XYZ file of N, CA and C in Angstrom:
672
model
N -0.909 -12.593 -15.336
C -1.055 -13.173 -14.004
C -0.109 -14.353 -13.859
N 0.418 -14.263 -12.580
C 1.503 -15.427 -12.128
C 0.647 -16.708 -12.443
N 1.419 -18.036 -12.800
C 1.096 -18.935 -12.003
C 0.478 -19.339 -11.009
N 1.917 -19.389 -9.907
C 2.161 -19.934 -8.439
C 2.041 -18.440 -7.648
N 1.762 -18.153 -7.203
C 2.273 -17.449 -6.179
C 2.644 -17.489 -5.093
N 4.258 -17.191 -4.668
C 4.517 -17.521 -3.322
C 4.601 -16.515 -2.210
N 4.363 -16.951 -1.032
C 3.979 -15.974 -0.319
C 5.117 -15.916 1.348
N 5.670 -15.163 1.504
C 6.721 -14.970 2.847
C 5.807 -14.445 3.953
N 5.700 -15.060 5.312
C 4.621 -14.008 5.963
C 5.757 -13.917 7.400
N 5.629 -12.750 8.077
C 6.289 -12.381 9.177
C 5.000 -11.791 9.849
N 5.533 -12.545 10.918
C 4.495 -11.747 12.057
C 5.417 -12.282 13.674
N 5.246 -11.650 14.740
C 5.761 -12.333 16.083
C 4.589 -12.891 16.857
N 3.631 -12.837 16.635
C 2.400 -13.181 17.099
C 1.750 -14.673 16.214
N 1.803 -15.811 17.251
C 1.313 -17.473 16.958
C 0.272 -17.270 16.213
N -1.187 -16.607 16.914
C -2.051 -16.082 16.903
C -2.330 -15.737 14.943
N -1.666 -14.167 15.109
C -1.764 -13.184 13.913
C -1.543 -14.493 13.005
N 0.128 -15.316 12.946
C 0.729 -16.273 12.067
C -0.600 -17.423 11.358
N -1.185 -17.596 12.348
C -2.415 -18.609 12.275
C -3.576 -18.117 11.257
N -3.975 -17.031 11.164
C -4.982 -16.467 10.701
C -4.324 -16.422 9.601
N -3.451 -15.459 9.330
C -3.120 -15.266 7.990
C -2.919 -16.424 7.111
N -2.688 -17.798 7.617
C -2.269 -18.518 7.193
C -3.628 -19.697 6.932
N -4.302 -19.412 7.626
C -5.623 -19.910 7.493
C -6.413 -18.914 6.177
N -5.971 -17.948 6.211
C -6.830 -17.229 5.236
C -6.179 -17.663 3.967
N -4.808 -18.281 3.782
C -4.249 -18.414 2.272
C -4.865 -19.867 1.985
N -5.136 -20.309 2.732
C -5.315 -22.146 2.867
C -6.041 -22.309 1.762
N -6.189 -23.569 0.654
C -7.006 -24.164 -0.108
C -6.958 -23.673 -1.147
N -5.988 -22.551 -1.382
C -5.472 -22.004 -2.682
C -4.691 -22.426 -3.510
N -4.916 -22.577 -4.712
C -3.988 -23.534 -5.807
C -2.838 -23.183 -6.171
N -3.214 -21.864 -6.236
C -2.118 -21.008 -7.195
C -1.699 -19.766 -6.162
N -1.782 -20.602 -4.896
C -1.112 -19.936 -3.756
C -0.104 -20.748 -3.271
N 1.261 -20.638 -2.579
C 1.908 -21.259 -1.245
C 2.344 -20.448 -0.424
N 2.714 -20.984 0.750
C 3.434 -20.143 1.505
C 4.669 -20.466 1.503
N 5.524 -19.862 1.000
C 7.003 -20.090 0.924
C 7.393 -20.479 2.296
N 7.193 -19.643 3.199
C 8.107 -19.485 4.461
C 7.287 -19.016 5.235
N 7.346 -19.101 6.913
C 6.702 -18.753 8.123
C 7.865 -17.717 9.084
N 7.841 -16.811 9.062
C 8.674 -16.167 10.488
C 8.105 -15.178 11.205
N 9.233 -15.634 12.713
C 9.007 -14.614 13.428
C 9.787 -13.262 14.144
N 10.932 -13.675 13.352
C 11.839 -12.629 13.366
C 12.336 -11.910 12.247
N 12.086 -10.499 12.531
C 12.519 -10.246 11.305
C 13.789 -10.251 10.801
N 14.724 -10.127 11.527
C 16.466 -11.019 10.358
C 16.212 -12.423 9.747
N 15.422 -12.881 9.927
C 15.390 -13.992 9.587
C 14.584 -14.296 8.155
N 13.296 -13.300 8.541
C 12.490 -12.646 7.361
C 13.372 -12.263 6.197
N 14.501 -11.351 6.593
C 15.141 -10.235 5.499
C 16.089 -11.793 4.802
N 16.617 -12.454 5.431
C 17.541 -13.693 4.936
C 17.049 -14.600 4.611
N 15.538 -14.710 4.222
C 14.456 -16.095 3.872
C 13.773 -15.375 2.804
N 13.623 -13.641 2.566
C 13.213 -13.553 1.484
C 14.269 -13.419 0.478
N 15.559 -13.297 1.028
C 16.752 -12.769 -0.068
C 17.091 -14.199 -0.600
N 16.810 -15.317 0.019
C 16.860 -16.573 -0.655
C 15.606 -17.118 -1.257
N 14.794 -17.069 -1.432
C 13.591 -17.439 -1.712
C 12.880 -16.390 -2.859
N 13.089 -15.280 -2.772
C 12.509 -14.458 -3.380
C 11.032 -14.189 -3.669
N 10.560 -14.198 -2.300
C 8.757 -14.408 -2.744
C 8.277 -13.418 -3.130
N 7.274 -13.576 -3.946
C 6.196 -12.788 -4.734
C 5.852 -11.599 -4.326
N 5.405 -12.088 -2.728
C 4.600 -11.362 -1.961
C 5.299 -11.612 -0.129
N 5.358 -10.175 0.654
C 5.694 -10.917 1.979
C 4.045 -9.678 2.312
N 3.997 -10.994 3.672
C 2.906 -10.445 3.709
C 3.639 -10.051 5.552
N 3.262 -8.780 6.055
C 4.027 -8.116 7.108
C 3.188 -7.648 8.242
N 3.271 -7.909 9.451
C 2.396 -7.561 10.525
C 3.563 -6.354 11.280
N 2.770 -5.614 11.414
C 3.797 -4.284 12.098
C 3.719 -4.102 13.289
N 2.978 -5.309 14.056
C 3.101 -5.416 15.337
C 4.685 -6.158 15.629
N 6.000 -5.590 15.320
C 7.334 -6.209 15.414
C 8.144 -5.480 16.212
N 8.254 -5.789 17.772
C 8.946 -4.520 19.124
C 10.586 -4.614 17.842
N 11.150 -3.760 18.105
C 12.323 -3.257 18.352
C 12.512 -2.322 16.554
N 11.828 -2.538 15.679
C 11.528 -2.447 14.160
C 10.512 -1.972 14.050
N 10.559 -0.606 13.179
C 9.057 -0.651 12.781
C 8.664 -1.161 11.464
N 7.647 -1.170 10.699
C 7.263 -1.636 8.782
C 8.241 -0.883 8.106
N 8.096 0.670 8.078
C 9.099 1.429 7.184
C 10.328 1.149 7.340
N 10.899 0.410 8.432
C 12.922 0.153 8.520
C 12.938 -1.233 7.788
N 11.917 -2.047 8.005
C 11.820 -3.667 7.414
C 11.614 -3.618 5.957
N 10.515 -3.097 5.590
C 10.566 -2.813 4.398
C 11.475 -2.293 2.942
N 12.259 -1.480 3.290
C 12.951 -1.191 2.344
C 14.159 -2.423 2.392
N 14.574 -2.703 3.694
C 15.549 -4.093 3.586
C 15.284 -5.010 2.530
N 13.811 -5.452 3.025
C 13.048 -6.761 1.865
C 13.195 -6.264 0.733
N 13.116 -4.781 -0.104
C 12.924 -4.656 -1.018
C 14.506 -4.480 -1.966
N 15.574 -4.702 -0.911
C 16.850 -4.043 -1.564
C 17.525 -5.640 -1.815
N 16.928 -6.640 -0.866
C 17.476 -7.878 -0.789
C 16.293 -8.829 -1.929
N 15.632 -8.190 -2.594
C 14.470 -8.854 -3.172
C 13.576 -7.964 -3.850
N 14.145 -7.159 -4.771
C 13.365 -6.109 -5.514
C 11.798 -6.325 -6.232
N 11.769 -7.643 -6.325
C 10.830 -7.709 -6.992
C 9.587 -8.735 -6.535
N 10.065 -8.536 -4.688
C 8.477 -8.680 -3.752
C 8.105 -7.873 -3.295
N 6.330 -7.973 -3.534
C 5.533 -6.932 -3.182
C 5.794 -7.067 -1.815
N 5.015 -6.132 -0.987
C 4.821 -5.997 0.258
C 3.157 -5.730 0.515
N 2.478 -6.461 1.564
C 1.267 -5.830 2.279
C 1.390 -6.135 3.931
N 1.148 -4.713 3.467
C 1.502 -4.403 5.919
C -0.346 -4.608 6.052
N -0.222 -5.395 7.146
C -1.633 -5.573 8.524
C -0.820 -4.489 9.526
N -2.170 -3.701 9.442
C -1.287 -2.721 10.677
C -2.988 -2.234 11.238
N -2.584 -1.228 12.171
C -3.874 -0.822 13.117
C -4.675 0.256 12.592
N -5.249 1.143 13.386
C -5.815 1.914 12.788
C -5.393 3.605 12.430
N -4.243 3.444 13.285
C -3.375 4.762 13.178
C -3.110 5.208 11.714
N -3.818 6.608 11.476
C -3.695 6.825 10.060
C -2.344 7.778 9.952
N -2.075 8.418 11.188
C -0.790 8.810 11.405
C 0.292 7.177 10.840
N 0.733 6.809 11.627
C 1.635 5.731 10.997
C 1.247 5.461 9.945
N 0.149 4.937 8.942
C 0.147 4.339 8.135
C 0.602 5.558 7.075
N 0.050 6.699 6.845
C 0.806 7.664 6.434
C 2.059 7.577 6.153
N 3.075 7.691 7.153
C 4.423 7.374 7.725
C 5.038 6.747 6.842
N 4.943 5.188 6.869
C 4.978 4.029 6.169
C 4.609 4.083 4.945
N 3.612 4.864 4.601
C 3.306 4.567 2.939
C 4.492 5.672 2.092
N 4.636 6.808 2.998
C 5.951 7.888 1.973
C 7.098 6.884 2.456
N 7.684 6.071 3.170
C 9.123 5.918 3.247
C 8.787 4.641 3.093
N 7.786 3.641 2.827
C 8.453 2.288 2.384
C 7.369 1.869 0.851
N 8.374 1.432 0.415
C 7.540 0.429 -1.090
C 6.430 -0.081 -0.768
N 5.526 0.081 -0.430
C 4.713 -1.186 0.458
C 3.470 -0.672 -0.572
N 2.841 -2.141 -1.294
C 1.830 -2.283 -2.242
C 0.742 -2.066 -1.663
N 0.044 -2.704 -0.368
C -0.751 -2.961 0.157
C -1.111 -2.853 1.264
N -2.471 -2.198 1.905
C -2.426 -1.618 3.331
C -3.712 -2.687 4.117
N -3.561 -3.474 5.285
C -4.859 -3.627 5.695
C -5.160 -3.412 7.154
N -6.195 -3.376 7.446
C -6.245 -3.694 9.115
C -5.946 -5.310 9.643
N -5.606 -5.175 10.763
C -5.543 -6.286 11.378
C -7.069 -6.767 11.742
N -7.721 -5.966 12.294
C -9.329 -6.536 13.009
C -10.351 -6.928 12.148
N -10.327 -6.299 10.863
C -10.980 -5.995 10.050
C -10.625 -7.332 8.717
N -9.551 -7.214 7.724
C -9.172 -7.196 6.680
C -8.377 -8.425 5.977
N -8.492 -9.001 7.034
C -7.580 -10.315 6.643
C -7.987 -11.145 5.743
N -9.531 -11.300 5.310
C -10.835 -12.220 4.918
C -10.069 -11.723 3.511
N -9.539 -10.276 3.596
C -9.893 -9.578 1.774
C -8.029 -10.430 1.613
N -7.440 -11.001 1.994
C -5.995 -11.287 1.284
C -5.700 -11.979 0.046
N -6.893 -12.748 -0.254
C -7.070 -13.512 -1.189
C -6.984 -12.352 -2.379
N -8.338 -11.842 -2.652
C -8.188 -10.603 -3.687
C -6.959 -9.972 -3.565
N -6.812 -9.389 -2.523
C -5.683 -8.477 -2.423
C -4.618 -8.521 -2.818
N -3.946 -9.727 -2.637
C -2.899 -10.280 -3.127
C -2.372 -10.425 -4.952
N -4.160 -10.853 -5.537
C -4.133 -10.915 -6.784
C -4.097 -9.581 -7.623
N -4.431 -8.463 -6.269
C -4.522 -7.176 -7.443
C -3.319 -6.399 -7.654
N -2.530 -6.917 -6.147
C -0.934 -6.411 -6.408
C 0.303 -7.360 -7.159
N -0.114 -8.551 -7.262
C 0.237 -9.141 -8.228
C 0.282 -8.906 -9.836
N -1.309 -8.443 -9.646
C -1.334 -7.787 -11.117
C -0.846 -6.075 -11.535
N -0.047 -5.543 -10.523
C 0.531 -4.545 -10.358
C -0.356 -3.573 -9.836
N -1.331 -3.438 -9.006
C -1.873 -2.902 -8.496
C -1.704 -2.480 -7.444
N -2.241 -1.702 -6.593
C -2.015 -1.427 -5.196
C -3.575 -1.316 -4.748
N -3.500 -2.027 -3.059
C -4.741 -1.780 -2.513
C -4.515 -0.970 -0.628
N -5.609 -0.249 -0.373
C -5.689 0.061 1.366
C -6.719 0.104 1.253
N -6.840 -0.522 2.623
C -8.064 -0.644 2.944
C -9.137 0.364 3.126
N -10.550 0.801 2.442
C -11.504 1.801 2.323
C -11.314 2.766 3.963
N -11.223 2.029 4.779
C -11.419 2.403 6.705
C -10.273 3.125 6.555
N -9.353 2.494 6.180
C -7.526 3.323 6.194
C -7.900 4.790 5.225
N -8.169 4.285 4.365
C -8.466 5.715 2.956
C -9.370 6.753 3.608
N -9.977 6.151 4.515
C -11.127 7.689 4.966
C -10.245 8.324 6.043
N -10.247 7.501 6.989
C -9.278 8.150 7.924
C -8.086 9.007 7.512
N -7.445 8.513 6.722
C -5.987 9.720 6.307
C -6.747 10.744 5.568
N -7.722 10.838 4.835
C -8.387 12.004 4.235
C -8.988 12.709 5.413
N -9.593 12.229 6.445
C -10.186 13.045 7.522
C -8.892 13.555 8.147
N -7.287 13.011 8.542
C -6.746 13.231 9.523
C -6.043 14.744 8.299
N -6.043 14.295 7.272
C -5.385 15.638 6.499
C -6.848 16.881 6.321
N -7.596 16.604 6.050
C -8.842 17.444 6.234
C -8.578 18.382 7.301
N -9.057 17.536 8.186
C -8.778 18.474 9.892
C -7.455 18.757 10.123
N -6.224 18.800 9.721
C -4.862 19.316 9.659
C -4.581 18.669 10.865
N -4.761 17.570 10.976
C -3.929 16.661 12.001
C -2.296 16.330 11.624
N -2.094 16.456 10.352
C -0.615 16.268 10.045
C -0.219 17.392 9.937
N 1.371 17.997 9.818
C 1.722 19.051 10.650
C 2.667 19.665 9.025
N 2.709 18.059 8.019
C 3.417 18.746 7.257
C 3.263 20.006 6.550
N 4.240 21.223 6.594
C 3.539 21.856 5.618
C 4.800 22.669 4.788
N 5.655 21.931 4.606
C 7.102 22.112 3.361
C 6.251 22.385 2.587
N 6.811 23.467 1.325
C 6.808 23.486 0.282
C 7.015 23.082 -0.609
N 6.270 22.434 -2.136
C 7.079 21.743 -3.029
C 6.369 21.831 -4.419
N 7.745 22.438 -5.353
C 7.753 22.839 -6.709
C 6.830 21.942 -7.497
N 5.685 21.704 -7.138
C 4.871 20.033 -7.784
C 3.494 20.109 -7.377
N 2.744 20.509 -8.130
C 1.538 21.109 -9.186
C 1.369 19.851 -10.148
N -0.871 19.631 -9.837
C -1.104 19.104 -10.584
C -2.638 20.152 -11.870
N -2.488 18.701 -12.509
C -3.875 19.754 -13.383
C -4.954 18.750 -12.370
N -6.494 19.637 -12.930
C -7.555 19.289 -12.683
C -7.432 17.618 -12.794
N -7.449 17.743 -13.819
C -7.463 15.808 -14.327
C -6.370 14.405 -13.481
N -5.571 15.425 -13.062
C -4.726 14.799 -12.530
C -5.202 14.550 -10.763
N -5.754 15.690 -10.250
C -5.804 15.506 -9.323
C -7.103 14.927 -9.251
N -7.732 14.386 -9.817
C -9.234 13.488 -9.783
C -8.579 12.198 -9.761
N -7.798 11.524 -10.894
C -7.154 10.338 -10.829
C -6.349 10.164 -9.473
N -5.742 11.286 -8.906
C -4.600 10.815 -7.675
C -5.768 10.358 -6.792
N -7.335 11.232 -6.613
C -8.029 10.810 -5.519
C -8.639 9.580 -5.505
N -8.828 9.327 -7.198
C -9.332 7.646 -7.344
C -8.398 6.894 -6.536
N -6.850 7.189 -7.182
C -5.906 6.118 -7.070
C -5.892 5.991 -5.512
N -6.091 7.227 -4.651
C -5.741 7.301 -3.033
C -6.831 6.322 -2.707
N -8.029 5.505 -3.082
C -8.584 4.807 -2.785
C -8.620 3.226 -3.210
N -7.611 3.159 -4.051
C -7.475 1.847 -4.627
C -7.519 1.498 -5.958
N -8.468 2.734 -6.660
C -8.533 1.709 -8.028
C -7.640 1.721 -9.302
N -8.394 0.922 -10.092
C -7.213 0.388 -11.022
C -7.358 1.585 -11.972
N -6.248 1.603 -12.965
C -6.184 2.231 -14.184
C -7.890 2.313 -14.985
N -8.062 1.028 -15.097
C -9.148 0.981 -15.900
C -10.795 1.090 -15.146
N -10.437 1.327 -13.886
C -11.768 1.894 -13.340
C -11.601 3.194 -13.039
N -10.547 3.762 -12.801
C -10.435 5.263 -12.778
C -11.155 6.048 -14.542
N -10.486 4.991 -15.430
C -11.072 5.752 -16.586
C -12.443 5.873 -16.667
N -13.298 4.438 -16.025
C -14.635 4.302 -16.256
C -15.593 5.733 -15.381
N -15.081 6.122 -14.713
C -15.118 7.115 -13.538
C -15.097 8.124 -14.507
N -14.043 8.538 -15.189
C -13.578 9.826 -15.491
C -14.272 9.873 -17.407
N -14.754 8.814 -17.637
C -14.847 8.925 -18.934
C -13.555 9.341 -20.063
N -12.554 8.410 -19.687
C -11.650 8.191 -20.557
C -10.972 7.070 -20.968
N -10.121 7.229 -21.899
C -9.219 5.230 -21.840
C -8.271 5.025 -20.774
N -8.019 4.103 -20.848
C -7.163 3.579 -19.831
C -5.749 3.788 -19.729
N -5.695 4.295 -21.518
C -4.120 4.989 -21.592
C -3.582 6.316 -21.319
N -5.029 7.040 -21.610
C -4.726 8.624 -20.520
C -4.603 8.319 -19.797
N -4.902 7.930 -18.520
C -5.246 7.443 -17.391
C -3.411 7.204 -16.965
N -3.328 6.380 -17.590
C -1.806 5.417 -17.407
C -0.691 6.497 -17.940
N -0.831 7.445 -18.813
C 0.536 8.693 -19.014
C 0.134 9.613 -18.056
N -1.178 9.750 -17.224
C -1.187 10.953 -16.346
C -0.757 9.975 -14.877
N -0.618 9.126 -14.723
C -0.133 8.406 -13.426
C 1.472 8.265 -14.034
N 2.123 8.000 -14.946
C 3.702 8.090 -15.432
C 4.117 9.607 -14.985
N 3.397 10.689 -15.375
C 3.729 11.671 -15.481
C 3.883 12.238 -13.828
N 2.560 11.369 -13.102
C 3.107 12.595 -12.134
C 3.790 11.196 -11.264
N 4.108 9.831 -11.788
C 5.517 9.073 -11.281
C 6.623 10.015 -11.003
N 6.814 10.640 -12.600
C 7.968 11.445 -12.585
C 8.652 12.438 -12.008
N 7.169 13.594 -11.951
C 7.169 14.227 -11.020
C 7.350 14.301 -9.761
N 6.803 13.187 -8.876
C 7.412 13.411 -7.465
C 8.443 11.946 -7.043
N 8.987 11.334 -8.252
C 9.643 10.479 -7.869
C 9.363 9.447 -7.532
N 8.529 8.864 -7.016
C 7.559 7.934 -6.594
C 7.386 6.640 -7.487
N 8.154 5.168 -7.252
C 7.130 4.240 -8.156
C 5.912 3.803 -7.464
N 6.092 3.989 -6.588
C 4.651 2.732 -5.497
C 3.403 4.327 -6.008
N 2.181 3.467 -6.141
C 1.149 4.218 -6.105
C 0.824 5.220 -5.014
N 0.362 4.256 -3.890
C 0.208 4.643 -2.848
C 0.635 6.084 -2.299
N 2.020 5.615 -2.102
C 3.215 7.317 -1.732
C 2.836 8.015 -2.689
N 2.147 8.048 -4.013
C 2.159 9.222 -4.786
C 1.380 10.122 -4.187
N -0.261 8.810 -3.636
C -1.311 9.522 -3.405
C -1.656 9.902 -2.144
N -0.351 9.539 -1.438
C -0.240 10.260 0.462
C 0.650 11.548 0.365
N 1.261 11.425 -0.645
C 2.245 12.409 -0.339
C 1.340 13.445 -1.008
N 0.791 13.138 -2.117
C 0.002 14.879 -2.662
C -1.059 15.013 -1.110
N -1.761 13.852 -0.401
C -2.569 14.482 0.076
C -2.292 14.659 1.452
N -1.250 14.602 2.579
C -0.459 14.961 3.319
C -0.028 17.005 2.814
N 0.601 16.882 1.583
C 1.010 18.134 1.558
C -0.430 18.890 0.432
N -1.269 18.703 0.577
C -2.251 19.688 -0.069
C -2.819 20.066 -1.486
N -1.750 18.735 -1.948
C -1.801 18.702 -3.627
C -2.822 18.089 -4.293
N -3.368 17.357 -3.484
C -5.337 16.984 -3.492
C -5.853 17.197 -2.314
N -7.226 17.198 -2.213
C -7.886 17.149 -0.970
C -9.693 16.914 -1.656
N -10.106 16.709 -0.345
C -11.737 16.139 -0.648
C -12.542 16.555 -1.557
N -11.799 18.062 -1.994
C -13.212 19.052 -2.997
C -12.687 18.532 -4.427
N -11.812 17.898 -4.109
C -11.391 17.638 -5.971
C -12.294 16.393 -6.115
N -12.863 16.043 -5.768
C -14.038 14.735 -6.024
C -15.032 14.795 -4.881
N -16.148 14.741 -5.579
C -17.783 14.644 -4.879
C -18.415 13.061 -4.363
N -17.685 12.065 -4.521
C -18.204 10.461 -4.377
C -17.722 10.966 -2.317
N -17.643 11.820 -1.670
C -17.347 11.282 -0.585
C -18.620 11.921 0.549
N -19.342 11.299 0.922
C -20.096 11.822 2.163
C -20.058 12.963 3.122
């Protein structure tokens, strides 16, 4: 675990800027590096600064998260990203296969959780929010997404239990507690299917199998 952690936040909204910034407040081993509201300004304040973490509101007219995102990440490889975005599980979808992005939350909802949140992608983790995780499983359930390419990329049983943990957030070592194994199976069957579809961010591993059909709800019973 870091130190300091510093934190870049973009948003165009006074409002959004306020909250988020109220929610980091009184933290020790927090700062906020920087405040913006544009994003060129964002992409040229994190490429000098290099923060930890930018934290990203995707309410930004002319840009969407997925075009901003990969910028931050080419000018600053080694800050996380967490998008506040709405409830569209279509977009968030979107955004999770084409940008690096660690961390998913709502805006109405989710802001209270940044504190944790922050610390679990720090600790190389990835989090979305539970509301976000049901919805993209319902919108792929009911074949609301249209993808349906083919692709040479097959998992085993075991594998596709861990992708459905991971599509909900958890860590290495609670997926094992789940599955009754160590934490190092766990960690060569998430390398392995890294490899397989290319993917470092968690997240995109576990939208993209479940967008194209490579998990779905019957491979795990924890869901209502």
């Amino acid at each position: 675990m870091k130190g300091i952690i510093s934190i870049l936040v973009l948003s165009r909204h006074d409002e959004d800027r306020a909250k988020i910034i109220t929610a980091l407040s009184d933290q020790n081993d927090i700062i906020i590096a920087g405040v913006e509201k544009d994003e060129a300004c964002a992409v040229i304040r994190a490429e000098h600064i290099k923060p930890d973490v930018l934290i990203l509101n995707t309410y930004l007219p002319g840009i969407t998260g997925h075009e901003i995102a990969p910028m931050i990440r080419r000018r600053s490889p080694s800050t996380s990203i967490i998008m506040i975005c709405d409830n569209d599980e279509e977009k968030f979808a979107g955004l999770a296969l084409k940008a690096g992005i660690s961390g998913f939350l709502l805006k109405d909802t989710d802001t209270d959780k940044l504190i944790p949140v922050i610390k679990i992608i720090i600790n190389g983790g990835c989090y979305i929010s539970s509301s976000i995780t049901h919805k993209v499983f319902s919108a792929v359930v009911s074949g609301k997404f249209s993808e349906t390419r083919k692709h040479n990329i097959s998992y085993s049983a075991a594998e596709r239990r861990i992708l459905t943990y991971m599509a909900q957030g958890y860590t290495d070592d609670e997926i094992a507690i789940y599955l009754n194994c160590s934490a190092g199976t766990v960690k060569n069957n998430v390398n392995a299917i890294k490899h397989r579809t290319q993917f470092r961010n968690r997240i995109q591993m576990a939208i993209f199998s479940l967008i194209y059909g490579l998990i779905s709800l019957e491979h795990l019973d924890i869901f209502d």
